[in-house]
PDB file of C-alpha atoms and ligand atoms in Angstrom:
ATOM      1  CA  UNK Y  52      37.958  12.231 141.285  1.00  0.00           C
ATOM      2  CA  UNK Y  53      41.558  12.877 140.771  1.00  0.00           C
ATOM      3  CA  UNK Y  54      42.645  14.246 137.801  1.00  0.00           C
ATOM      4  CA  UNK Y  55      46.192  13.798 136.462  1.00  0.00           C
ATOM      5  CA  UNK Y  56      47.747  16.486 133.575  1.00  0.00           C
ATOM      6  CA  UNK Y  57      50.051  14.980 131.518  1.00  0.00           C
ATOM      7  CA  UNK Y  58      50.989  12.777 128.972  1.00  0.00           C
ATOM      8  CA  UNK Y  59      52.343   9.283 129.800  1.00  0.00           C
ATOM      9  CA  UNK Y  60      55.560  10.180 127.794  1.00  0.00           C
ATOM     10  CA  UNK Y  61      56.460  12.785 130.586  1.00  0.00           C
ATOM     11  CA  UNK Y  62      57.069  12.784 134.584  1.00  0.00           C
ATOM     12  CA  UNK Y  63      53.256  12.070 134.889  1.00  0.00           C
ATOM     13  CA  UNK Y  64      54.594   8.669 134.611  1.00  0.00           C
ATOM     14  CA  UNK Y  65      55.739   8.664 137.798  1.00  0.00           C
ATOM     15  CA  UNK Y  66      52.091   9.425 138.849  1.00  0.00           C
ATOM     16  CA  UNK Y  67      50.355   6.895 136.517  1.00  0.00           C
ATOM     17  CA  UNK Y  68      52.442   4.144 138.228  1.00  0.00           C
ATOM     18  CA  UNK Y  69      51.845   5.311 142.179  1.00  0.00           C
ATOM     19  CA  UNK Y  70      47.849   5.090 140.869  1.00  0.00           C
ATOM     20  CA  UNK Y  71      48.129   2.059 139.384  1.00  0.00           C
ATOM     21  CA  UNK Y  72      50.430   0.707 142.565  1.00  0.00           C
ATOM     22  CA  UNK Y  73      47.381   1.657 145.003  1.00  0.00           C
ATOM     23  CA  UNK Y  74      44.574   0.868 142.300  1.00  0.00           C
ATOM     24  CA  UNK Y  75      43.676   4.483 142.375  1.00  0.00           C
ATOM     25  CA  UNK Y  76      40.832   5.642 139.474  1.00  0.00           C
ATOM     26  CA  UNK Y  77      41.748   9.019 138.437  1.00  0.00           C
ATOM     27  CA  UNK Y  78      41.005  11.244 134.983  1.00  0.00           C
ATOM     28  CA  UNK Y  79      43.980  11.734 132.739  1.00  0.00           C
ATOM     29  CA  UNK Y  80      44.086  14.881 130.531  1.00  0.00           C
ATOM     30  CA  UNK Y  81      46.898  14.480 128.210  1.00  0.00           C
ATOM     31  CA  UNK Y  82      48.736  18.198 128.253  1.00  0.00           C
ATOM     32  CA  UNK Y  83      51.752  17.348 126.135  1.00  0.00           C
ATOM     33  CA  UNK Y  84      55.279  19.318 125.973  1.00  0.00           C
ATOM     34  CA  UNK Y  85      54.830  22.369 124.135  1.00  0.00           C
ATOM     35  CA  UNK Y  86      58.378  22.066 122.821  1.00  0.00           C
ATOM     36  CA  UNK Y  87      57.408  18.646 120.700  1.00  0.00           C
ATOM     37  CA  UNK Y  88      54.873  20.768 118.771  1.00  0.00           C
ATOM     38  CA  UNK Y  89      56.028  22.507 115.496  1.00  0.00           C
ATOM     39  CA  UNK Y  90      53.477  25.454 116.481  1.00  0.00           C
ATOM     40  CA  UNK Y  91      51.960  25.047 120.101  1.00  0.00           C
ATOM     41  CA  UNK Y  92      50.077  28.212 119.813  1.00  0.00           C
ATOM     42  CA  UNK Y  93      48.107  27.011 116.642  1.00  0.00           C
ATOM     43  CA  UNK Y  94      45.000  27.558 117.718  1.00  0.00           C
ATOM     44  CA  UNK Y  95      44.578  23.565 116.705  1.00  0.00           C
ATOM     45  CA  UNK Y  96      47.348  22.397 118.291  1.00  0.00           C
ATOM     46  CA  UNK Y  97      46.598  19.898 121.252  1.00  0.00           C
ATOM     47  CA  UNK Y  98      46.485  20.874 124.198  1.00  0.00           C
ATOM     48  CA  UNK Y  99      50.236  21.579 125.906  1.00  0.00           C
ATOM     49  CA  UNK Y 100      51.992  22.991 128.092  1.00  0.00           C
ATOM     50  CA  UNK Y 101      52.028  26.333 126.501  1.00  0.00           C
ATOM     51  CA  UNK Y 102      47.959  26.519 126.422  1.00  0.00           C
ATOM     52  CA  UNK Y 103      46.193  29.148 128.357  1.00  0.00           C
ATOM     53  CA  UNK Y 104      43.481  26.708 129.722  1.00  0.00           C
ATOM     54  CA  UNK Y 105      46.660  24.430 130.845  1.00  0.00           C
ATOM     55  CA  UNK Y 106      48.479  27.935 132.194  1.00  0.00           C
ATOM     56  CA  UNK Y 107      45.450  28.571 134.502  1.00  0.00           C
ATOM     57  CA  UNK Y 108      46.607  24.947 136.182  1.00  0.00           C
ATOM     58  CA  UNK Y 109      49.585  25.169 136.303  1.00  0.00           C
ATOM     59  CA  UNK Y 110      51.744  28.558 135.554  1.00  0.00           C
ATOM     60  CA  UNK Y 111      54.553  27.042 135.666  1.00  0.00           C
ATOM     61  CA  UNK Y 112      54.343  25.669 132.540  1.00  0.00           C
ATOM     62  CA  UNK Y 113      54.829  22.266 132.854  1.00  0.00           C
ATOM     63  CA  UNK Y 114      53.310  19.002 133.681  1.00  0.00           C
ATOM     64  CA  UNK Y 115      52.847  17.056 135.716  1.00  0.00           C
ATOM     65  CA  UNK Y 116      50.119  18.721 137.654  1.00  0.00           C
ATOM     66  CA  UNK Y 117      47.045  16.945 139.453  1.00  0.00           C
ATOM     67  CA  UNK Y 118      44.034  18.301 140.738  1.00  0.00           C
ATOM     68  CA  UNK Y 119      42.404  16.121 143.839  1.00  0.00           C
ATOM     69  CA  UNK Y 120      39.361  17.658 144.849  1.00  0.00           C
ATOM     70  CA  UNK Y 121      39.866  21.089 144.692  1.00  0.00           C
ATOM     71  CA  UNK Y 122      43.879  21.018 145.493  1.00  0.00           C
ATOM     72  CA  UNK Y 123      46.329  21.382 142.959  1.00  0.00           C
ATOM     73  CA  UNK Y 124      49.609  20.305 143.180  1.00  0.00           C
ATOM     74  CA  UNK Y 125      53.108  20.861 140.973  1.00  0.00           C
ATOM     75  CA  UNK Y 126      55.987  18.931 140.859  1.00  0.00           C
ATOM     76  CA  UNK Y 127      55.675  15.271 140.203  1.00  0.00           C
ATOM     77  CA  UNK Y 128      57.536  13.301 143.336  1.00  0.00           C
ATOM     78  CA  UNK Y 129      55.753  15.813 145.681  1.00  0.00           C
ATOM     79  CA  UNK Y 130      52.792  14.770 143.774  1.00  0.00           C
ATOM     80  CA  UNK Y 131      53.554  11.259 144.582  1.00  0.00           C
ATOM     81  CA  UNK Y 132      54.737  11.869 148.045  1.00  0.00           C
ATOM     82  CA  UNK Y 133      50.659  13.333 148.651  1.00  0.00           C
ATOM     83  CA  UNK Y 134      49.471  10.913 147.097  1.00  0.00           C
ATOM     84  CA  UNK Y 135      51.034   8.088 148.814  1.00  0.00           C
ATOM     85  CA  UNK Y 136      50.539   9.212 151.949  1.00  0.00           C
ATOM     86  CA  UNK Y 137      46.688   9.902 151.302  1.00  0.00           C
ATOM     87  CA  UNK Y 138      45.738   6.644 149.357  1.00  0.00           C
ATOM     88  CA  UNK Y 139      48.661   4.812 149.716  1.00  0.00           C
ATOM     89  CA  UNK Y 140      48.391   2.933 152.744  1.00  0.00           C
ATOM     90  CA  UNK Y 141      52.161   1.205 153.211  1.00  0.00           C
ATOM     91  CA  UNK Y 142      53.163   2.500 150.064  1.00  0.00           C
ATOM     92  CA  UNK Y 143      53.199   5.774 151.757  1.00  0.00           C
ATOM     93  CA  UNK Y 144      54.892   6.779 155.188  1.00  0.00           C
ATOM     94  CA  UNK Y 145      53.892   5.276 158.470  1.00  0.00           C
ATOM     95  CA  UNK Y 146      55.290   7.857 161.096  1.00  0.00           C
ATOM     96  CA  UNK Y 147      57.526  10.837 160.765  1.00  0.00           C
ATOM     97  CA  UNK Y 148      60.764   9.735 160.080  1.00  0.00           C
ATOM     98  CA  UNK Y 149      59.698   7.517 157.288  1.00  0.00           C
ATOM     99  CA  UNK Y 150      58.181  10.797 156.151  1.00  0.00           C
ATOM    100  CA  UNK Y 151      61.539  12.189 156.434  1.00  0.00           C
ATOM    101  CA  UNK Y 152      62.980   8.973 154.497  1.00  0.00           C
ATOM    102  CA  UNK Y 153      60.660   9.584 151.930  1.00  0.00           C
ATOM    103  CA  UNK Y 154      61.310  13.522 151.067  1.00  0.00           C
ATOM    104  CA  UNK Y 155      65.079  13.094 151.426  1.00  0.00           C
ATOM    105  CA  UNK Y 156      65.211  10.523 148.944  1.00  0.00           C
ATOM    106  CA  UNK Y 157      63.215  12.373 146.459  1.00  0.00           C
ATOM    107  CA  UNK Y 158      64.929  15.462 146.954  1.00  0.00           C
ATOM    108  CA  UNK Y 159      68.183  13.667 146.374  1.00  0.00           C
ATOM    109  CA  UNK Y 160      66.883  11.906 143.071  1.00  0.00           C
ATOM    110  CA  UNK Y 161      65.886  15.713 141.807  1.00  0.00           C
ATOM    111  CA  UNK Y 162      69.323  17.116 142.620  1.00  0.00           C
ATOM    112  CA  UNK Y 163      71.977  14.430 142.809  1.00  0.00           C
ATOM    113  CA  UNK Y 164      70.214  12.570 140.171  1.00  0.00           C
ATOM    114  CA  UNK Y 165      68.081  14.174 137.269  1.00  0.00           C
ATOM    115  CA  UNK Y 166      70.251  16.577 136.130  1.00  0.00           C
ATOM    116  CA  UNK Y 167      72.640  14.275 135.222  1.00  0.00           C
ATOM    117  CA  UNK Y 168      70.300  11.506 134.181  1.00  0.00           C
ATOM    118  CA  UNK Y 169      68.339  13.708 132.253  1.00  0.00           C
ATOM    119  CA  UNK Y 170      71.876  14.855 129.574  1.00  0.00           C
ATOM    120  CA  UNK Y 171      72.310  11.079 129.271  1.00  0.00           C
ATOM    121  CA  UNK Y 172      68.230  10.285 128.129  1.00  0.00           C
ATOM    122  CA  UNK Y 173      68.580  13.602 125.545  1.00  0.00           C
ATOM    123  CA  UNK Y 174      72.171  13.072 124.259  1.00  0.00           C
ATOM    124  CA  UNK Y 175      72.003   8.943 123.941  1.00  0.00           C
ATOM    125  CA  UNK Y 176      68.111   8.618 123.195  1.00  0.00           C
ATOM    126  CA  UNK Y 177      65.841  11.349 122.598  1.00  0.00           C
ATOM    127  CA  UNK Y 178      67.813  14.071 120.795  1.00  0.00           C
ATOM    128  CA  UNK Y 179      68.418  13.507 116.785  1.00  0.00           C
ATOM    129  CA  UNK Y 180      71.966  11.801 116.101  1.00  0.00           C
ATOM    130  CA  UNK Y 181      73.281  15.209 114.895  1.00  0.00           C
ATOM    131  CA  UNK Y 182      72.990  17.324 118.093  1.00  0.00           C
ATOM    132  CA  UNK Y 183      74.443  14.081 120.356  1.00  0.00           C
ATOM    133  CA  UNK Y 184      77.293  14.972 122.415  1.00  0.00           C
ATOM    134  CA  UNK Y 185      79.433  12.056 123.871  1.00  0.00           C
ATOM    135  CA  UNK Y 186      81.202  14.680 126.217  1.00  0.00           C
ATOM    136  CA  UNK Y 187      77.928  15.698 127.680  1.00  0.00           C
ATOM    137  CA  UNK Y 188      77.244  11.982 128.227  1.00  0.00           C
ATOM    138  CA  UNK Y 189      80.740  11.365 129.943  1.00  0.00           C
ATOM    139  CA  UNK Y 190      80.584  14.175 131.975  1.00  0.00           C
ATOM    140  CA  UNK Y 191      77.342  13.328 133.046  1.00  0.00           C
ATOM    141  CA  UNK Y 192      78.230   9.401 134.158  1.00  0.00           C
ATOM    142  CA  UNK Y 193      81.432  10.757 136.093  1.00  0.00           C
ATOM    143  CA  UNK Y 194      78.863  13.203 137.798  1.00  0.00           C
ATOM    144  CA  UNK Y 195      76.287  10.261 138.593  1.00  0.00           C
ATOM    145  CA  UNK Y 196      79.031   7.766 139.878  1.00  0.00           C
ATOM    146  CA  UNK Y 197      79.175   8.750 143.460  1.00  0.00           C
ATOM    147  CA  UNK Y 198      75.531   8.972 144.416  1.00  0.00           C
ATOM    148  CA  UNK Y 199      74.670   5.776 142.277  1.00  0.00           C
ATOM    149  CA  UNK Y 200      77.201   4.196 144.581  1.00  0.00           C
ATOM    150  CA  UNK Y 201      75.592   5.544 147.631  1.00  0.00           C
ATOM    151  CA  UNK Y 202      72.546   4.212 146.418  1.00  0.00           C
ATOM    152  CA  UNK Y 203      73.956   0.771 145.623  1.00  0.00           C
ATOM    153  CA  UNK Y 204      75.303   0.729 149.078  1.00  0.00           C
ATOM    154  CA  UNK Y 205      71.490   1.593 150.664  1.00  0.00           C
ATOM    155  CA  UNK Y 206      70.274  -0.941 148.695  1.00  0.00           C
ATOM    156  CA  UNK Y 207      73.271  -3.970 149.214  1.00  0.00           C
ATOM    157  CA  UNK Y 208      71.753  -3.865 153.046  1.00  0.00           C
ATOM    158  CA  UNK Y 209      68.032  -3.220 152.613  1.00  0.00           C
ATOM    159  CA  UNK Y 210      65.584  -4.669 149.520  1.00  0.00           C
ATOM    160  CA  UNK Y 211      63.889  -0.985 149.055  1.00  0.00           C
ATOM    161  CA  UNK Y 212      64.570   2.148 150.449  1.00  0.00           C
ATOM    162  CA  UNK Y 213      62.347   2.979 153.379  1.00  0.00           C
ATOM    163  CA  UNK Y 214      60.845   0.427 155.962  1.00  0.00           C
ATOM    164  CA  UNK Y 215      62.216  -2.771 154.132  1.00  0.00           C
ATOM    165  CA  UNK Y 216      59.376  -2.516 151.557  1.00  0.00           C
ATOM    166  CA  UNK Y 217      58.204  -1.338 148.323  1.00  0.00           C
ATOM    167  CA  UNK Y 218      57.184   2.494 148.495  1.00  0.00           C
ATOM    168  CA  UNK Y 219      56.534   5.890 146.952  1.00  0.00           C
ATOM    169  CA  UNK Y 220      60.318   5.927 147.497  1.00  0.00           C
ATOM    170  CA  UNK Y 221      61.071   3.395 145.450  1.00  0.00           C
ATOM    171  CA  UNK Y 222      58.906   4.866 142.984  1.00  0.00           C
ATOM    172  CA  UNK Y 223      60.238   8.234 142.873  1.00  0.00           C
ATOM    173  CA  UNK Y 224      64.069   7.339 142.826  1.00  0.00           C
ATOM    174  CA  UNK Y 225      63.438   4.749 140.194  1.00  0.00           C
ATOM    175  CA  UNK Y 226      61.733   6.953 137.705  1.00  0.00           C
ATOM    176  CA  UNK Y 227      64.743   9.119 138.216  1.00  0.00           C
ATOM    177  CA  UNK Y 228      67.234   6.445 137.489  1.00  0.00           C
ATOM    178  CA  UNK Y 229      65.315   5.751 134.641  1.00  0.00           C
ATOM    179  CA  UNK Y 230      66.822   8.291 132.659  1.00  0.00           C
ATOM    180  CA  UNK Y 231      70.361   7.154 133.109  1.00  0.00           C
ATOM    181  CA  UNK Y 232      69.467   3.636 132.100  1.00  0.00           C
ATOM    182  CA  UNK Y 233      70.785   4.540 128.796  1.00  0.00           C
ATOM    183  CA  UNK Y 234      74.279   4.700 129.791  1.00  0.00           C
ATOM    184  CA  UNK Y 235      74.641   0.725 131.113  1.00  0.00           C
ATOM    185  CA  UNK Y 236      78.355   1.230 131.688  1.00  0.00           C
ATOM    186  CA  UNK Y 237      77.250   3.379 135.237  1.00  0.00           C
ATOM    187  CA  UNK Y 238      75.648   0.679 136.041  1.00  0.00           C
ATOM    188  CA  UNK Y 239      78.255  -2.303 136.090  1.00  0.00           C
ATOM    189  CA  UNK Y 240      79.598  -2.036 139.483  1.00  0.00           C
ATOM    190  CA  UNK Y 241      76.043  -1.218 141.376  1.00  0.00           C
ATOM    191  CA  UNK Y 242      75.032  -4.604 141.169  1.00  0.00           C
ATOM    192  CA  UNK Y 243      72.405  -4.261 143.968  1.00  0.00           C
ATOM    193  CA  UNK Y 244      70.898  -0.513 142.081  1.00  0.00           C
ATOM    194  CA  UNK Y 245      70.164  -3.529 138.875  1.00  0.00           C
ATOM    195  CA  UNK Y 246      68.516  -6.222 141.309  1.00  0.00           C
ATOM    196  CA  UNK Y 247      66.388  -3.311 142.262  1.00  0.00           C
ATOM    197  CA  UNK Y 248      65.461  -1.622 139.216  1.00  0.00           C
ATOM    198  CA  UNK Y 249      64.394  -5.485 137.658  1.00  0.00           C
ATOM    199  CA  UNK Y 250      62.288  -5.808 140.762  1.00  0.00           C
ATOM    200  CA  UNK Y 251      60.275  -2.193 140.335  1.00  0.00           C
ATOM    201  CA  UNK Y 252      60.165  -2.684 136.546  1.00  0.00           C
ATOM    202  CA  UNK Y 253      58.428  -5.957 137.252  1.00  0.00           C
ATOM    203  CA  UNK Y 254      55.945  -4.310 139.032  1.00  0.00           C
ATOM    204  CA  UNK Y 255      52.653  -4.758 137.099  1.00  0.00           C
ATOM    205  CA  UNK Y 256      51.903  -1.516 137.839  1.00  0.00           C
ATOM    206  CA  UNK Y 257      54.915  -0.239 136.088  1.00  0.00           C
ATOM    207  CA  UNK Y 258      54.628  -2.537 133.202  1.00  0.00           C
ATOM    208  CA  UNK Y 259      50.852  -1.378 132.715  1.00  0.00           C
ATOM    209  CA  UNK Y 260      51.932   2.280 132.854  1.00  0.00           C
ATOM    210  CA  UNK Y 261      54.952   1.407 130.168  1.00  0.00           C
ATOM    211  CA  UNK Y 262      52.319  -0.134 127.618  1.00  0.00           C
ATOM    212  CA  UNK Y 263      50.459   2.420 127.879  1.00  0.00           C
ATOM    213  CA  UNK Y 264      53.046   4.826 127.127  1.00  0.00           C
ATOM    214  CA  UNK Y 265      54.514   3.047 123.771  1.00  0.00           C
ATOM    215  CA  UNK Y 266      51.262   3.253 122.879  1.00  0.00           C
ATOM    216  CA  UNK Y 267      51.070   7.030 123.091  1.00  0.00           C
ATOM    217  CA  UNK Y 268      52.922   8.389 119.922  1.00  0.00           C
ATOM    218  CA  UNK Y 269      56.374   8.832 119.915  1.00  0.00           C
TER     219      UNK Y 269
HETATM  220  N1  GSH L  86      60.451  19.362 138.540  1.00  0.00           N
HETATM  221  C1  GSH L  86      59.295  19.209 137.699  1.00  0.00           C
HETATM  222  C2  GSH L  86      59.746  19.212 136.240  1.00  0.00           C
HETATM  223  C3  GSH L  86      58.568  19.295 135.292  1.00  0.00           C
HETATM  224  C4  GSH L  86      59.009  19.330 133.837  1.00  0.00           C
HETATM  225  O1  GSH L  86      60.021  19.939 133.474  1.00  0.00           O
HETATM  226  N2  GSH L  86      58.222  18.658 132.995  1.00  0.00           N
HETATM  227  C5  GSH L  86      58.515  18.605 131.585  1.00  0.00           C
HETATM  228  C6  GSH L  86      57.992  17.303 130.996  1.00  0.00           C
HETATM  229  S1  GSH L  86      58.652  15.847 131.722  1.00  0.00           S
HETATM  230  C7  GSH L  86      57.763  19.696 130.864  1.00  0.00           C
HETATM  231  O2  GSH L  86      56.679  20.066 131.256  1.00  0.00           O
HETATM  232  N3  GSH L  86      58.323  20.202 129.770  1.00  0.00           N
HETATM  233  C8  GSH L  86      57.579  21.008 128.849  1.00  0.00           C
HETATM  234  C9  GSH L  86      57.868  22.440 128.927  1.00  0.00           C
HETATM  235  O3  GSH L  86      58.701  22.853 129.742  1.00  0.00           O
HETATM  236  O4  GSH L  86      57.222  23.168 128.136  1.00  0.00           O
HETATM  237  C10 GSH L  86      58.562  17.910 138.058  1.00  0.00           C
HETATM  238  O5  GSH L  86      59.223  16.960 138.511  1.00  0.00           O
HETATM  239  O6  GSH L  86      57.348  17.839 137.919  1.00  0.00           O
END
């Protein structure tokens, strides 16, 4: 059986929704983020991502990581990319340049994207009050505005992103996205990059993998 590592409030997400999506069982062992742990070396500390028997999976240090059958994979949209294509019937791609679709546009959420996304999720939501930085936040929606319009303009002339339908794409760039949400003034002139982030957060796969993780604590 597949077996995802990582917590729910971490990039596994994106690979608790793709499951869910294709109705895929897999085992979930919840390595958290050593750096939300006072002491992650206690030896009664949960398991994390600083945790020998977690290092052996992944050396990296960092989750997600899945194990399916005996391979292991890293990195969370290649992990959904695999995934996709194995279980994922039309969720996944159906001939080579779909494939090609597919890994350019989640290469271009990791680069053009998360960075960027990621400085507006710690300055505007997760970090306390006291280390915020409105500069990093402003620097960080000037950054996004270009490729945000790029994607608005891919998705004014086609529903999703690859083959006119809902896929792994989808998936992968809107989990990316996700982390700019905080900043809703990016978003005012994309009105087709809102249409499509209401339709994939409608998803009940999405919505199942989101109640699951507010129920995980914060
Ligand atoms: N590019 C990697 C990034 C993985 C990553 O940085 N994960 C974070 C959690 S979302 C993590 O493990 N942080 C804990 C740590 O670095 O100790 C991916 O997409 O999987």
């Amino acid at each position: 059986m597949l077996t995802i590592y990582g917590v729910h409030r971490s990039r596994a997400s994106r690979n608790i929704w793709l499951a869910h999506e294709i109705g895929l069982p897999f085992r979930q062992v919840p390595v958290m983020q050593a750096y939300r742990l006072r002491n992650p070396d206690a030896p009664e500390a949960p398991l994390n991502t600083r945790s020998a028997r977690f290092l052996d999976v992944n050396p990296n240090g960092h989750i997600p990581s899945m194990d399916d059958d005996g391979l292991v994979l890293h990195e969370s949209l290649a992990i959904n990319l695999y995934l996709a294509k194995k279980y994922g019937g039309v969720l996944g791609s159906q001939n080579v340049a779909e494939d090609g679709k597919m890994g350019m546009w989640a290469l271009w959420a990791a680069t053009e994207i998360e960075p960027s996304a990621i400085q507006i999720l710690c300055h505007r939501v997760n970090y306390p009050e006291s280390e915020r930085d409105p500069n990093v936040v402003q620097a960080a929606i000037e950054a996004l505005r270009r490729p945000i319009a790029v994607l608005d303009r891919e998705l004014a002339a086609s529903s999703f992103l690859v083959g006119g339908r809902f896929t792994v794409a989808d998936i992968n760039v809107a989990e990316v996205v996700r982390y700019a949400l905080p900043a809703p003034e990016l978003f005012e002139a994309v009105p087709s990059v809102r249409r499509w982030v209401e339709a994939c957060h409608a998803r009940p796969a999405y919505q199942r993998m989101m109640a699951d993780r507010e129920r995980e604590p914060a």
